[in-house]
């Protein structure tokens, strides 16, 4: 693969962004106590980040679609670094939410542009693998970022972690400046061309699949710490260990998902991942009786969920090969909408009933995603067959 080490640098930047997004799941109780709010209110820090990345980021990407991707990548990463520096102050809860909005917009843009740049730095047949490597950076934030960040926050406080991530993000910024070439569209992309993509029913259904499978994941995983506390006697340190194992599986899932999408096709990979994801959400109902089984189910759940993402991203790119930035941007928006939907609905479940019911809501969302995938792929196969007969 060409430019492989540059892809890893882009993955590092995405890893740091992912750590800032997902760290809330590991320290949600700590943040709630420090800011004097409830657990569900602290969960809004996940929701506003996700909504910002879902709404603001794609609008800005659409407005800057003809800009040099390298300059845009450096600008958004710089804003992300600065937003982390704001956490040094003893901010009130409402102000922290505004900072999370800035982080969501800048981090979301950086992630999308990094994936688009990655697809242009490698051979066409390696695009799925390149996307998988970038997403591996995102899943690595669960492997290393969340558990280490949770442990680190326990020692020094959660605000210090944000400052450290901001400092570390300077490294990929400098490497991008030195090594990533200027990348611009060969032909101008108009707003009409961008909007036409959203009138494609196939793309809209694919985006709905993203919304529901990520929503099903986020419903449970946003509140995984209180869930584990309710179903076991694990300490925060021990929960960090469980999150580490879960993160390893997400890391492996991203890598395997990208390779499987290149080898077997994105449709096969998406359907397999959704089947496993739905099955494990059902098994959560039984897993609480045994800690070993619970941990095993969590690991398979993470492996399945994260294997879907690179295949889904590749599928969207193949549907819009002329404008991969827009396809990736819109799909990333729906990923963040999924996080917002899941964390928001999960918060309502916790407030009105019990954290133990989260897996059932997640299962319902993933079931919808699987049904949509089956209908979409069956429809596209029938259309392809009709074209062959016509010829």
mmCIF file of C-alpha atoms in Angstrom, residues 142 158 181 217-218 231 238 380:
data_model
loop_
_atom_site.group_PDB
_atom_site.id
_atom_site.type_symbol
_atom_site.label_atom_id
_atom_site.label_comp_id
_atom_site.label_asym_id
_atom_site.label_seq_id
_atom_site.Cartn_x
_atom_site.Cartn_y
_atom_site.Cartn_z
ATOM 1 C CA UNK A 142 -11.456 2.572 22.990
ATOM 2 C CA UNK A 158 -10.705 14.419 34.060
ATOM 3 C CA UNK A 181 0.597 16.729 -0.226
ATOM 4 C CA UNK A 217 -24.383 0.506 19.901
ATOM 5 C CA UNK A 218 -24.431 3.907 21.603
ATOM 6 C CA UNK A 231 -24.446 -6.028 36.991
ATOM 7 C CA UNK A 238 -11.372 -3.182 37.039
ATOM 8 C CA UNK A 380 -29.603 -3.537 -5.621
#
